[in-house]
Amino acid sequence: MIRQQPGDLLEIEHDGNYFYIVVLTRITMFGGNIVFAWHNDGQRRDLESLQTDRTGFNACTDLIEPKREGKVTRIHRFSDTSDFWLTKYAKGANVFRKGEKARLWFLYEITDLTKEIGRYEKLPDEYRSAMDKMTSSFGIIASKIMARYTPDQNERL
């Protein structure tokens, strides 16, 4: 079983499709890593095409299931991951019903996800693209990759 480290470019096979992520942090937030996930249509890609492409999003995901199934391959290690950090912030809201809009947003610096730096009834435009402060299973991230999700599309905004 692979042990992912910051800087690892991983190819993950999931439901017959291939997905690519760069690990940006050690384990954080309930066992997940913050990653950069490339938008992809499920086709295999080569390293060269990934190195010049920054279409995707930052998210926190656990890789438990694909690692357990042996479907994670390290294909490269980046020494500098700064280009893959698309935001300096994470946003969260207390919303419990599907489709419900958030009435209060909490903002955090991505370097310290325990320290709240602001609360907003309406999230200012400059923070709409902040990473969603949640850890998702890789299956959820895979569906977001295929849908070309970005955090400013969050259904609670």
mmCIF file of C-alpha atoms in Angstrom, residues 18-21 37-42 57 138 140-149:
data_model
loop_
_atom_site.group_PDB
_atom_site.id
_atom_site.type_symbol
_atom_site.label_atom_id
_atom_site.label_comp_id
_atom_site.label_asym_id
_atom_site.label_seq_id
_atom_site.Cartn_x
_atom_site.Cartn_y
_atom_site.Cartn_z
ATOM 1 C CA TYR A 18 -8.225 7.561 -14.100
ATOM 2 C CA PHE A 19 -7.830 10.583 -11.873
ATOM 3 C CA TYR A 20 -4.777 12.677 -10.992
ATOM 4 C CA ILE A 21 -4.010 14.532 -7.790
ATOM 5 C CA ALA A 37 -7.265 17.529 -8.238
ATOM 6 C CA TRP A 38 -7.113 17.959 -12.007
ATOM 7 C CA HIS A 39 -10.323 18.123 -13.981
ATOM 8 C CA ASN A 40 -10.334 15.056 -16.165
ATOM 9 C CA ASP A 41 -12.691 12.980 -18.297
ATOM 10 C CA GLY A 42 -11.431 9.699 -16.878
ATOM 11 C CA PHE A 57 -9.464 22.530 -7.529
ATOM 12 C CA PHE A 138 -12.256 9.861 -2.954
ATOM 13 C CA ILE A 140 -17.027 12.095 -4.026
ATOM 14 C CA ILE A 141 -13.891 13.876 -5.263
ATOM 15 C CA ALA A 142 -13.897 11.684 -8.399
ATOM 16 C CA SER A 143 -17.452 12.759 -9.220
ATOM 17 C CA LYS A 144 -16.477 16.414 -8.684
ATOM 18 C CA ILE A 145 -13.455 15.984 -10.972
ATOM 19 C CA MET A 146 -15.657 14.587 -13.755
ATOM 20 C CA ALA A 147 -18.178 17.428 -13.247
ATOM 21 C CA ARG A 148 -15.360 20.010 -13.464
ATOM 22 C CA TYR A 149 -16.287 21.306 -10.015
#
